[in-house]
Short mmCIF file of C-alpha atoms in Angstrom, two decimals:
data_model
loop_
_atom_site.label_atom_id
_atom_site.label_comp_id
_atom_site.label_asym_id
_atom_site.label_seq_id
_atom_site.Cartn_x
_atom_site.Cartn_y
_atom_site.Cartn_z
CA MET A 278 -89.29 6.00 -14.51
CA PRO A 279 -90.23 7.21 -9.93
CA SER A 280 -92.38 9.05 -9.18
CA ILE A 281 -91.82 10.95 -6.44
CA LEU A 282 -92.40 13.80 -4.70
CA PRO A 283 -89.17 16.15 -3.33
CA THR A 284 -88.63 14.77 0.39
CA ALA A 285 -89.13 17.09 3.32
CA GLU A 286 -84.35 17.09 3.77
CA ALA A 287 -85.09 18.93 -0.24
CA ALA A 288 -87.49 21.32 1.00
CA PRO A 289 -86.04 24.71 2.09
CA ALA A 290 -85.67 25.95 5.55
CA HIS A 291 -88.23 28.87 5.09
CA PRO A 292 -90.73 30.10 7.93
CA VAL A 293 -94.46 29.60 6.80
CA VAL A 294 -95.46 32.64 5.31
CA LYS A 295 -97.71 34.38 7.84
CA GLY A 296 -101.52 33.59 8.07
CA VAL A 297 -100.63 30.65 5.39
CA ALA A 298 -102.22 27.35 6.23
CA ASN A 299 -103.17 25.56 3.10
CA GLY A 300 -103.38 21.26 4.01
CA SER A 301 -100.84 21.09 1.83
CA SER A 302 -98.47 17.62 3.21
CA ASN A 303 -95.90 18.56 1.13
CA PRO A 304 -93.47 20.17 2.74
CA LEU A 305 -92.37 21.56 -0.70
CA LEU A 306 -95.60 23.84 -0.58
CA ALA A 307 -95.68 24.88 2.62
CA ASN A 308 -95.40 28.26 1.79
CA VAL A 309 -97.66 28.67 -0.88
CA PRO A 310 -101.28 30.03 0.25
CA ASN A 311 -104.04 28.40 -0.94
CA LYS A 312 -106.35 31.89 -0.94
CA LEU A 313 -106.70 34.23 -3.31
CA PHE A 314 -104.65 37.85 -3.08
CA ILE A 315 -107.17 40.85 -2.78
CA GLY A 316 -106.19 44.17 -1.18
CA GLY A 317 -103.43 42.51 0.55
CA GLN A 318 -105.61 40.04 2.22
CA TRP A 319 -105.47 36.26 1.80
CA VAL A 320 -109.30 35.11 1.00
CA ASP A 321 -111.53 32.64 0.21
CA ALA A 322 -113.45 33.14 -2.96
CA GLU A 323 -117.19 34.33 -2.72
CA SER A 324 -118.66 30.89 -3.87
CA GLY A 325 -116.37 29.13 -1.68
CA LYS A 326 -114.98 26.66 -4.61
CA THR A 327 -111.36 25.47 -5.18
CA PHE A 328 -110.46 23.30 -7.87
CA PRO A 329 -107.21 20.92 -8.16
CA VAL A 330 -103.66 21.71 -8.61
CA LEU A 331 -102.66 18.22 -10.69
CA ASP A 332 -98.62 17.21 -11.20
CA PRO A 333 -97.98 16.18 -14.94
CA ARG A 334 -95.95 13.29 -14.13
CA THR A 335 -98.22 11.30 -12.36
CA GLY A 336 -101.93 13.17 -13.43
CA GLU A 337 -102.85 13.41 -9.42
CA GLU A 338 -103.97 16.14 -7.32
CA VAL A 339 -101.23 17.73 -5.12
CA PHE A 340 -102.63 21.06 -3.78
CA ARG A 341 -105.88 22.86 -4.16
CA VAL A 342 -106.42 26.29 -4.70
CA ALA A 343 -109.18 29.33 -4.25
CA GLU A 344 -111.28 29.55 -7.82
CA ALA A 345 -111.75 32.70 -8.99
CA ASP A 346 -114.72 34.02 -10.07
CA LYS A 347 -116.80 37.53 -11.13
CA ALA A 348 -117.47 38.22 -7.68
CA ASP A 349 -114.42 38.22 -6.88
CA VAL A 350 -112.77 39.63 -9.86
CA ASP A 351 -115.12 43.09 -8.72
CA LYS A 352 -113.21 42.89 -5.22
CA ALA A 353 -109.87 42.45 -6.47
CA VAL A 354 -110.39 45.57 -8.88
CA ALA A 355 -111.92 47.50 -6.89
CA ALA A 356 -109.04 47.08 -4.28
CA ALA A 357 -106.86 48.03 -7.40
CA ARG A 358 -108.94 51.11 -8.26
CA LYS A 359 -108.49 52.28 -4.65
CA ALA A 360 -104.66 51.64 -4.51
CA PHE A 361 -104.49 53.41 -8.28
CA ASP A 362 -106.17 56.44 -7.12
CA GLU A 363 -106.19 56.95 -3.51
CA GLY A 364 -103.08 54.85 -2.67
CA PRO A 365 -98.80 55.60 -2.51
CA TRP A 366 -97.98 53.15 -5.29
CA PRO A 367 -98.41 55.38 -8.41
CA ARG A 368 -97.70 58.70 -6.30
CA MET A 369 -94.01 57.43 -5.19
CA SER A 370 -91.09 59.11 -6.49
CA GLY A 371 -89.26 56.27 -9.36
CA LYS A 372 -86.86 55.81 -7.16
CA THR A 373 -88.88 54.53 -3.85
CA ARG A 374 -90.16 52.39 -6.24
CA ASP A 375 -86.32 51.34 -7.69
CA LYS A 376 -86.12 49.96 -4.34
CA ILE A 377 -88.57 48.39 -3.66
CA LEU A 378 -88.44 46.31 -7.30
CA VAL A 379 -85.36 45.78 -6.22
CA LYS A 380 -85.87 43.93 -2.63
CA LEU A 381 -88.76 42.06 -4.60
CA ALA A 382 -85.96 41.03 -7.14
CA GLU A 383 -83.79 40.38 -4.50
CA LEU A 384 -86.61 37.90 -2.74
CA ILE A 385 -86.80 35.86 -5.83
CA GLU A 386 -83.08 34.88 -5.72
CA ALA A 387 -82.94 34.35 -1.77
CA ASN A 388 -85.83 31.26 -2.62
CA ALA A 389 -84.91 30.39 -5.83
CA GLU A 390 -84.29 26.71 -4.85
CA GLU A 391 -88.11 26.77 -3.37
CA LEU A 392 -89.22 28.66 -6.70
CA ALA A 393 -86.80 26.40 -9.18
CA LYS A 394 -88.95 23.29 -7.31
CA ILE A 395 -92.29 24.66 -7.25
CA GLU A 396 -91.82 25.49 -10.57
CA SER A 397 -91.01 22.34 -11.68
CA LEU A 398 -93.51 20.44 -10.01
CA ASP A 399 -96.45 22.51 -10.57
CA ASN A 400 -95.14 23.03 -14.54
CA GLY A 401 -93.03 19.58 -15.12
CA LYS A 402 -89.97 21.37 -16.41
CA PRO A 403 -86.65 20.00 -15.90
CA LEU A 404 -85.35 21.40 -12.24
CA ALA A 405 -82.13 21.95 -14.05
CA MET A 406 -84.14 24.09 -16.39
CA SER A 407 -85.87 26.07 -13.37
CA LYS A 408 -83.18 26.63 -11.17
CA ILE A 409 -80.51 27.98 -14.38
CA ALA A 410 -83.37 29.82 -16.76
CA ASP A 411 -87.08 30.30 -15.49
CA ILE A 412 -86.12 31.62 -12.16
CA PRO A 413 -82.96 33.87 -12.60
CA LEU A 414 -84.30 35.23 -15.98
CA SER A 415 -87.57 36.03 -13.50
CA ALA A 416 -85.33 37.91 -11.29
CA ASP A 417 -83.44 39.47 -13.94
CA HIS A 418 -86.38 41.31 -15.16
CA PHE A 419 -87.63 42.77 -11.74
CA ARG A 420 -84.12 44.47 -11.46
CA TYR A 421 -84.10 45.06 -15.17
CA TYR A 422 -87.23 47.06 -14.72
CA ALA A 423 -86.36 48.23 -10.94
CA GLY A 424 -84.14 50.64 -12.99
CA TRP A 425 -86.38 52.22 -15.37
CA ALA A 426 -88.56 53.47 -12.37
CA ASP A 427 -87.11 56.26 -12.24
CA LYS A 428 -86.00 57.01 -15.88
CA ILE A 429 -89.75 57.31 -17.40
CA HIS A 430 -90.25 60.88 -18.53
CA GLY A 431 -92.09 62.66 -20.67
CA LYS A 432 -90.31 65.69 -22.98
CA THR A 433 -90.22 69.37 -23.75
CA ILE A 434 -91.41 70.37 -27.24
CA PRO A 435 -90.42 74.19 -27.79
CA CYS A 436 -93.28 75.88 -29.75
CA ASP A 437 -93.36 79.28 -31.41
CA ASN A 438 -95.28 80.14 -34.25
CA MET A 439 -97.20 83.30 -36.13
CA LEU A 440 -100.12 83.11 -33.09
CA GLY A 441 -97.73 83.62 -29.87
CA LYS A 442 -95.40 81.54 -27.80
CA TRP A 443 -95.76 78.47 -25.87
CA PHE A 444 -94.17 75.82 -23.60
CA ALA A 445 -95.25 72.55 -24.14
CA TYR A 446 -93.68 69.00 -22.47
CA THR A 447 -95.30 65.74 -22.27
CA LEU A 448 -95.86 63.57 -19.08
CA HIS A 449 -96.10 59.86 -19.30
CA GLU A 450 -98.11 58.48 -16.94
CA PRO A 451 -99.63 54.85 -15.38
CA ILE A 452 -102.42 53.93 -17.23
CA GLY A 453 -104.39 53.09 -14.27
CA VAL A 454 -105.42 49.19 -13.30
CA VAL A 455 -104.35 46.60 -15.39
CA GLY A 456 -105.56 43.07 -15.89
CA GLN A 457 -103.05 40.48 -16.81
CA ILE A 458 -103.70 36.71 -18.02
CA ILE A 459 -100.28 34.36 -18.14
CA PRO A 460 -99.88 31.20 -19.50
CA TRP A 461 -98.83 27.92 -17.82
CA ASN A 462 -95.78 26.92 -19.96
CA PHE A 463 -93.76 29.65 -17.56
CA PRO A 464 -95.79 30.66 -15.33
CA LEU A 465 -93.16 32.69 -13.23
CA LEU A 466 -91.04 34.32 -16.22
CA MET A 467 -94.22 35.37 -17.98
CA LEU A 468 -95.80 36.79 -14.71
CA ALA A 469 -92.37 38.26 -14.74
CA TRP A 470 -92.62 39.87 -18.14
CA LYS A 471 -96.12 41.04 -17.38
CA VAL A 472 -95.76 42.47 -13.84
CA ALA A 473 -92.82 44.11 -14.05
CA PRO A 474 -92.61 47.03 -16.70
CA ALA A 475 -96.17 47.39 -14.98
CA LEU A 476 -95.39 48.39 -11.64
CA ALA A 477 -92.32 50.14 -12.73
CA ALA A 478 -94.66 52.35 -14.49
CA GLY A 479 -96.93 52.77 -10.85
CA ASN A 480 -99.94 50.87 -12.06
CA THR A 481 -101.47 48.19 -9.96
CA ILE A 482 -102.84 45.29 -11.03
CA VAL A 483 -104.88 42.41 -10.77
CA LEU A 484 -103.03 38.99 -12.46
CA LYS A 485 -105.13 35.75 -13.12
CA PRO A 486 -102.18 32.73 -13.59
CA ALA A 487 -102.59 29.59 -16.11
CA GLU A 488 -105.10 27.46 -13.87
CA GLN A 489 -102.87 24.65 -14.66
CA THR A 490 -100.05 26.75 -12.53
CA PRO A 491 -101.08 29.05 -9.80
CA LEU A 492 -98.65 27.60 -7.46
CA ASN A 493 -95.60 30.58 -7.98
CA ALA A 494 -98.18 33.81 -8.49
CA LEU A 495 -99.10 32.62 -5.16
CA ARG A 496 -96.02 32.66 -3.70
CA PHE A 497 -95.01 35.35 -5.85
CA ALA A 498 -97.13 37.47 -3.79
CA THR A 499 -95.68 36.26 -0.31
CA LEU A 500 -92.93 37.86 -1.64
CA CYS A 501 -94.57 41.43 -2.65
CA GLU A 502 -95.66 41.28 0.85
CA GLU A 503 -92.34 41.21 2.26
CA ALA A 504 -91.48 43.39 -0.42
CA GLY A 505 -93.13 46.19 0.63
CA ILE A 506 -95.18 46.89 -1.84
CA PRO A 507 -98.73 48.40 -0.77
CA ALA A 508 -102.46 46.17 -0.09
CA GLY A 509 -104.26 46.49 -3.59
CA THR A 510 -101.24 47.25 -5.90
CA VAL A 511 -100.80 43.61 -6.92
CA ASN A 512 -104.07 41.18 -6.59
CA VAL A 513 -103.81 37.25 -7.54
CA LEU A 514 -106.47 35.42 -9.00
CA PRO A 515 -106.41 31.84 -9.73
CA GLY A 516 -109.07 30.49 -11.38
CA TYR A 517 -110.56 29.68 -15.44
CA GLY A 518 -110.61 31.12 -18.59
CA PRO A 519 -114.10 31.68 -19.06
CA THR A 520 -114.90 32.82 -15.52
CA ALA A 521 -112.07 34.51 -13.75
CA GLY A 522 -110.34 35.76 -16.90
CA ALA A 523 -113.41 36.57 -18.89
CA ALA A 524 -114.51 39.00 -15.74
CA ILE A 525 -111.38 40.81 -15.55
CA CYS A 526 -111.46 41.19 -19.47
CA ARG A 527 -115.19 42.89 -19.32
CA HIS A 528 -114.69 44.72 -16.32
CA PRO A 529 -115.19 48.36 -16.67
CA GLN A 530 -113.03 49.99 -14.20
CA VAL A 531 -109.77 47.42 -15.63
CA ASP A 532 -107.91 49.75 -17.74
CA LYS A 533 -106.05 47.95 -19.60
CA LEU A 534 -105.44 44.15 -20.56
CA ALA A 535 -102.29 42.55 -21.13
CA PHE A 536 -102.71 38.37 -21.98
CA THR A 537 -100.38 36.01 -23.33
CA GLY A 538 -101.33 32.59 -24.24
CA SER A 539 -103.14 30.89 -27.84
CA THR A 540 -104.08 32.98 -30.60
CA GLU A 541 -107.56 31.68 -30.36
CA VAL A 542 -107.98 32.95 -26.88
CA GLY A 543 -106.25 36.58 -27.51
CA ARG A 544 -108.64 36.61 -30.32
CA ILE A 545 -111.91 36.68 -27.32
CA VAL A 546 -109.39 39.45 -25.85
CA MET A 547 -109.10 41.87 -28.01
CA ARG A 548 -112.53 41.36 -28.58
CA GLU A 549 -113.60 42.23 -24.99
CA ALA A 550 -111.20 45.25 -25.19
CA ALA A 551 -112.75 46.18 -28.22
CA GLU A 552 -116.57 46.58 -26.71
CA ARG A 553 -114.90 48.82 -24.06
CA ILE A 554 -111.94 50.85 -26.24
CA VAL A 555 -109.50 49.29 -24.37
CA PRO A 556 -105.86 49.56 -24.98
CA VAL A 557 -104.54 45.56 -25.21
CA SER A 558 -100.99 43.44 -25.42
CA LEU A 559 -100.99 40.49 -26.79
CA GLU A 560 -98.30 37.81 -26.97
CA LEU A 561 -99.85 34.90 -28.80
CA GLY A 562 -99.06 31.65 -30.39
CA GLY A 563 -96.16 30.79 -33.03
CA LYS A 564 -95.01 28.41 -36.16
CA SER A 565 -91.45 29.30 -35.99
CA PRO A 566 -89.56 28.94 -39.14
CA LEU A 567 -85.45 27.77 -38.65
CA ILE A 568 -83.48 27.96 -41.77
CA VAL A 569 -80.10 25.90 -41.43
CA ASP A 570 -78.63 27.15 -44.80
CA LYS A 571 -75.78 24.66 -46.27
CA SER A 572 -72.36 26.08 -45.28
CA VAL A 573 -72.70 25.06 -41.40
CA ASP A 574 -71.56 22.49 -39.21
CA VAL A 575 -74.64 19.92 -39.79
CA ASP A 576 -73.56 18.06 -36.69
CA LYS A 577 -74.15 21.61 -34.66
CA ALA A 578 -77.15 22.63 -36.38
CA VAL A 579 -78.55 19.65 -35.98
CA GLU A 580 -78.24 20.54 -31.91
CA GLN A 581 -79.10 23.99 -32.13
CA ALA A 582 -82.43 23.00 -34.50
CA HIS A 583 -82.65 20.24 -31.45
CA PHE A 584 -82.83 23.02 -28.94
CA ALA A 585 -84.67 25.29 -30.78
CA CYS A 586 -87.95 22.59 -31.20
CA PHE A 587 -87.68 21.22 -28.05
CA PHE A 588 -86.66 23.70 -25.59
CA ASN A 589 -89.35 23.05 -22.77
CA HIS A 590 -90.59 20.19 -24.26
CA GLY A 591 -91.81 21.56 -27.13
CA GLN A 592 -94.11 24.38 -24.74
CA CYS A 593 -92.42 27.35 -26.06
CA CYS A 594 -94.68 29.78 -28.42
CA ALA A 595 -91.10 30.82 -30.27
CA ALA A 596 -90.30 27.03 -30.39
CA GLY A 597 -88.43 26.58 -33.77
CA THR A 598 -90.72 23.71 -35.20
CA ARG A 599 -90.72 24.17 -38.86
CA THR A 600 -86.99 23.49 -39.96
CA TYR A 601 -85.57 24.59 -43.57
CA VAL A 602 -82.87 22.65 -44.73
CA HIS A 603 -80.94 22.85 -47.46
CA ALA A 604 -81.43 20.20 -50.00
CA ASP A 605 -77.21 19.58 -49.98
CA ILE A 606 -77.62 18.70 -46.35
CA TYR A 607 -81.03 17.70 -45.79
CA ASP A 608 -80.81 13.38 -46.01
CA GLU A 609 -78.05 13.73 -42.88
CA PHE A 610 -79.37 16.53 -41.73
CA VAL A 611 -82.80 14.61 -41.25
CA GLN A 612 -80.71 11.43 -40.08
CA LYS A 613 -79.17 12.46 -37.45
CA ALA A 614 -81.83 14.92 -36.22
CA ALA A 615 -84.06 11.77 -35.40
CA ALA A 616 -81.18 10.34 -33.68
CA ARG A 617 -80.57 13.52 -31.37
CA ALA A 618 -84.20 13.14 -30.75
CA GLN A 619 -83.63 9.65 -30.12
CA ARG A 620 -81.46 10.07 -27.21
CA ARG A 621 -83.24 12.96 -25.78
CA VAL A 622 -84.07 12.15 -22.15
CA VAL A 623 -87.41 11.77 -20.76
CA GLY A 624 -88.74 11.51 -17.51
CA ASP A 625 -89.23 12.50 -13.88
CA PRO A 626 -88.68 16.54 -13.90
CA PHE A 627 -86.40 15.94 -10.40
CA GLU A 628 -83.81 13.39 -11.83
CA GLU A 629 -80.21 15.61 -12.79
CA ALA A 630 -80.28 13.40 -15.92
CA THR A 631 -83.75 14.57 -17.34
CA GLU A 632 -84.37 17.24 -20.70
CA GLN A 633 -87.38 16.25 -20.83
CA GLY A 634 -90.24 16.11 -18.40
CA PRO A 635 -94.20 15.57 -18.77
CA GLN A 636 -96.54 17.92 -20.96
CA ILE A 637 -98.60 20.23 -18.94
CA ASP A 638 -101.90 18.33 -18.44
CA GLN A 639 -104.09 15.71 -20.25
CA ASP A 640 -105.57 17.89 -22.63
CA GLN A 641 -102.32 19.33 -24.83
CA LEU A 642 -101.19 15.46 -24.18
CA ASP A 643 -104.18 14.63 -25.91
CA LYS A 644 -103.81 17.82 -28.61
CA ILE A 645 -99.97 16.76 -29.40
CA LEU A 646 -100.87 12.69 -30.28
CA ASN A 647 -103.41 14.10 -32.62
CA LEU A 648 -101.52 15.94 -34.95
CA MET A 649 -98.75 13.84 -34.86
CA SER A 650 -101.51 11.19 -36.24
CA ILE A 651 -102.52 13.83 -38.76
CA GLY A 652 -99.10 14.18 -39.79
CA GLU A 653 -98.66 10.87 -40.63
CA ARG A 654 -102.01 10.65 -42.35
CA GLU A 655 -101.15 13.84 -44.63
CA GLY A 656 -98.11 11.78 -45.82
CA ALA A 657 -95.21 13.09 -43.35
CA ARG A 658 -92.64 10.65 -43.08
CA LEU A 659 -92.24 9.59 -38.95
CA MET A 660 -88.52 9.10 -38.21
CA CYS A 661 -89.15 8.66 -34.57
CA GLY A 662 -91.09 8.78 -31.88
CA GLY A 663 -95.15 9.66 -32.40
CA LYS A 664 -96.58 7.97 -29.51
CA ARG A 665 -96.88 8.91 -26.03
CA HIS A 666 -94.09 7.67 -23.76
CA GLY A 667 -94.88 5.57 -20.43
CA GLU A 668 -98.49 5.09 -19.24
CA LYS A 669 -98.47 7.45 -16.83
CA GLY A 670 -98.38 11.11 -16.42
CA TYR A 671 -98.40 13.60 -20.16
CA PHE A 672 -95.12 12.32 -21.33
CA ILE A 673 -94.91 12.27 -25.06
CA GLN A 674 -92.05 11.02 -27.47
CA PRO A 675 -89.75 13.54 -28.54
CA THR A 676 -90.72 13.16 -32.68
CA VAL A 677 -89.68 14.09 -35.63
CA PHE A 678 -90.94 14.76 -38.89
CA ALA A 679 -89.23 14.58 -42.48
CA ASP A 680 -90.44 15.25 -45.67
CA VAL A 681 -92.91 17.86 -44.89
CA THR A 682 -94.70 20.33 -47.19
CA GLU A 683 -96.26 23.54 -46.13
CA ASP A 684 -100.20 22.26 -46.91
CA MET A 685 -99.81 19.32 -43.93
CA THR A 686 -101.19 20.17 -40.54
CA ILE A 687 -98.37 20.13 -38.95
CA ALA A 688 -96.43 22.61 -40.86
CA ARG A 689 -99.13 25.08 -40.20
CA GLU A 690 -100.95 24.73 -37.07
CA GLU A 691 -99.23 24.91 -33.37
CA ILE A 692 -98.30 21.97 -31.70
CA PHE A 693 -97.09 23.10 -29.06
CA GLY A 694 -95.30 19.90 -28.03
CA PRO A 695 -91.84 18.51 -28.60
CA VAL A 696 -91.98 18.25 -32.84
CA GLN A 697 -89.51 19.02 -35.28
CA SER A 698 -90.84 19.09 -38.77
CA ILE A 699 -87.99 18.97 -41.07
CA LEU A 700 -88.85 20.76 -45.08
CA LYS A 701 -86.14 20.56 -47.76
CA PHE A 702 -85.46 24.32 -49.66
CA HIS A 703 -83.54 24.75 -52.47
CA THR A 704 -82.81 28.34 -53.05
CA THR A 705 -82.63 31.85 -50.22
CA GLU A 706 -85.56 33.00 -52.52
CA GLU A 707 -87.76 29.71 -52.18
CA VAL A 708 -87.07 29.69 -48.42
CA ILE A 709 -88.09 33.12 -47.30
CA LYS A 710 -90.86 32.76 -49.54
CA ARG A 711 -92.21 30.02 -47.66
CA ALA A 712 -91.04 30.88 -44.02
CA ASN A 713 -93.48 33.90 -44.12
CA GLN A 714 -96.62 31.39 -45.61
CA ASN A 715 -98.19 31.07 -42.43
CA GLU A 716 -100.30 33.33 -40.13
CA TYR A 717 -97.50 33.43 -37.31
CA GLY A 718 -94.59 35.95 -36.82
CA LEU A 719 -93.25 34.99 -33.66
CA ALA A 720 -89.75 34.67 -34.12
CA SER A 721 -87.49 32.81 -36.48
CA GLY A 722 -83.76 31.72 -36.65
CA ILE A 723 -81.25 31.18 -39.58
CA LEU A 724 -77.87 28.94 -39.35
CA SER A 725 -75.36 29.63 -41.26
CA ASN A 726 -71.82 30.58 -41.88
CA ASP A 727 -72.30 32.79 -45.31
CA VAL A 728 -73.48 36.58 -43.91
CA ASN A 729 -74.84 37.19 -47.46
CA PHE A 730 -77.66 34.96 -46.61
CA ILE A 731 -77.84 35.88 -43.09
CA ASN A 732 -78.16 39.42 -44.07
CA THR A 733 -81.13 38.73 -46.72
CA VAL A 734 -83.20 36.00 -44.71
CA SER A 735 -82.93 38.31 -41.56
CA ARG A 736 -83.69 41.74 -43.13
CA SER A 737 -86.55 39.66 -44.91
CA LEU A 738 -88.61 37.31 -42.50
CA LYS A 739 -91.78 38.64 -41.05
CA ALA A 740 -91.35 37.49 -37.23
CA GLY A 741 -91.11 39.99 -34.14
CA THR A 742 -87.47 38.13 -33.53
CA VAL A 743 -84.81 36.57 -35.27
CA TRP A 744 -82.00 34.49 -34.01
CA VAL A 745 -79.03 34.31 -36.00
CA ASN A 746 -76.47 30.97 -35.07
CA THR A 747 -78.07 30.58 -31.74
CA TYR A 748 -82.03 30.02 -30.43
CA ASN A 749 -84.18 31.02 -27.33
CA VAL A 750 -82.09 33.89 -26.02
CA TYR A 751 -84.57 35.91 -23.89
CA GLU A 752 -82.64 38.66 -22.42
CA SER A 753 -84.89 41.40 -20.70
CA GLY A 754 -83.42 44.75 -22.47
CA VAL A 755 -84.59 42.81 -25.60
CA PRO A 756 -88.19 43.58 -26.79
CA PHE A 757 -90.07 40.28 -27.93
CA GLY A 758 -93.96 40.15 -30.08
CA GLY A 759 -94.78 39.27 -32.79
CA TYR A 760 -95.97 40.37 -36.81
CA LYS A 761 -99.44 39.64 -37.67
CA SER A 762 -101.34 36.38 -35.91
CA SER A 763 -98.88 36.40 -33.07
CA GLY A 764 -99.40 39.34 -31.63
CA ILE A 765 -100.20 43.17 -30.41
CA GLY A 766 -96.92 45.50 -28.67
CA ARG A 767 -94.25 43.50 -27.13
CA ASP A 768 -93.09 42.94 -24.00
CA LYS A 769 -89.35 43.06 -22.70
CA GLY A 770 -87.21 46.39 -22.92
CA GLU A 771 -87.57 49.82 -23.24
CA TYR A 772 -90.94 49.05 -25.50
CA ALA A 773 -93.32 46.90 -22.95
CA LEU A 774 -93.26 50.07 -20.86
CA GLU A 775 -95.17 52.24 -23.67
CA ALA A 776 -97.90 49.23 -22.84
CA TYR A 777 -98.33 50.70 -19.46
CA THR A 778 -97.97 54.16 -19.77
CA GLN A 779 -100.56 57.08 -21.18
CA VAL A 780 -99.09 60.42 -22.95
CA LYS A 781 -100.29 63.44 -21.44
CA ALA A 782 -99.21 66.84 -23.32
CA VAL A 783 -99.46 69.98 -21.45
CA TYR A 784 -99.40 73.52 -22.60
CA GLN A 785 -98.49 77.19 -20.93
CA ALA A 786 -98.46 80.22 -22.28
CA LEU A 787 -95.17 82.13 -22.08
CA GLU A 788 -95.78 85.57 -22.57
CA GLY A 789 -99.68 85.66 -20.92
CA GLU A 790 -102.38 84.94 -22.74
CA PRO A 791 -101.96 85.40 -26.61
CA ASP A 792 -104.06 88.80 -28.02
CA TRP A 793 -106.11 86.52 -30.54
CA TYR A 794 -108.31 85.46 -28.13
#
């Protein structure tokens, strides 16, 4: 497997961003600042610290960025506070914000080739997937919320009772300074999911990207400058969770917290929010069931289930990792699912044929290997995979387990890797009960040609999303979020705006002062 960085010939022909001198020898990173973005300025961390960005194909350092901690968070929150309390962004008309967000979407599209390559270098996902999914969906998200910027409004409410008559109306106002912490599995797209609705509603932002994948968040900040987003409105602070992340969660001037990541860390964020009584939205882990009915075309169902589980190397919170298959087709499905996984091409994400690149880092590699080992010890039947792929980088063999039961660790815990667990079921009532027998409730799927089965199961699953005869569809206007331990609130669509606005009620007397005063 070749271990190559994109060459100078493959780099986009964009000028170096003004003021950026990052010391990188990789031409692809020429436009990526290695500093913090605070108050419209590129600055070093107060401590002077930096941290490495590793290429997951090799485990080798490819870049260094400034490491934010509490002192930098204090500066960024102060800048965001000033931008919210005194700056133009919350005071602009919705139509003006609309135009700027459209410009930002257009800039993402204009730089799509560069952003896709940065995404694949940073995260390890196949370049083809970055090009057709991550970057276009990110641009679409900003364009979608640009359309909402001038449509966020309240209602007029008639008031007439025995005491008098009033005119009442509601205002939907931006909530203030928003602290946002995003994960590494879809670096730019998760940024878009968080930043776009918050900006459309008129908020200011302090954003911490995952320490594993800070590159496109920094490049995005340069596009914010180019689009005309006022200084202090968006602040980007690469850093670690226990330092920068914790400081954002605890800061008394942060009015709202939004987090996407593991359920374990989500509980910590929620506790911090509870201490200060600030609203919090959480998009957390999942262990999503995909239910395969006996009425399906088995070959087609195998391919759909493979995509549901292995998309983005299995590093997807909604991944359909619990594959429930009806007993009548179970044996055939298991054999064909294993054969499909064995055909999956694992390799360099910059190679055209690659379907699966490396996992994100050594910690994730070790976690997946450990859980696969536990699966074998607990009695699951290993059909294929189960080991590391190659000797360099963070590659995992696509893995399929059969004869999995709900009491097994691999059926309960989120693996976040390319591991499919196949479970057998016999009746509709049984599979509904078993599918819901999990602490998570983020997403789910049904593969069936029986409309009665589809309607019964889709209404019975305790999950925020149900995909029917498809999987991993993420439309900007459709809400996404979870039941149970999978989170609170919704990203995407009109519903996400509720997380970034306050509702104010205003009463006004219509006939002077009431006579009961």
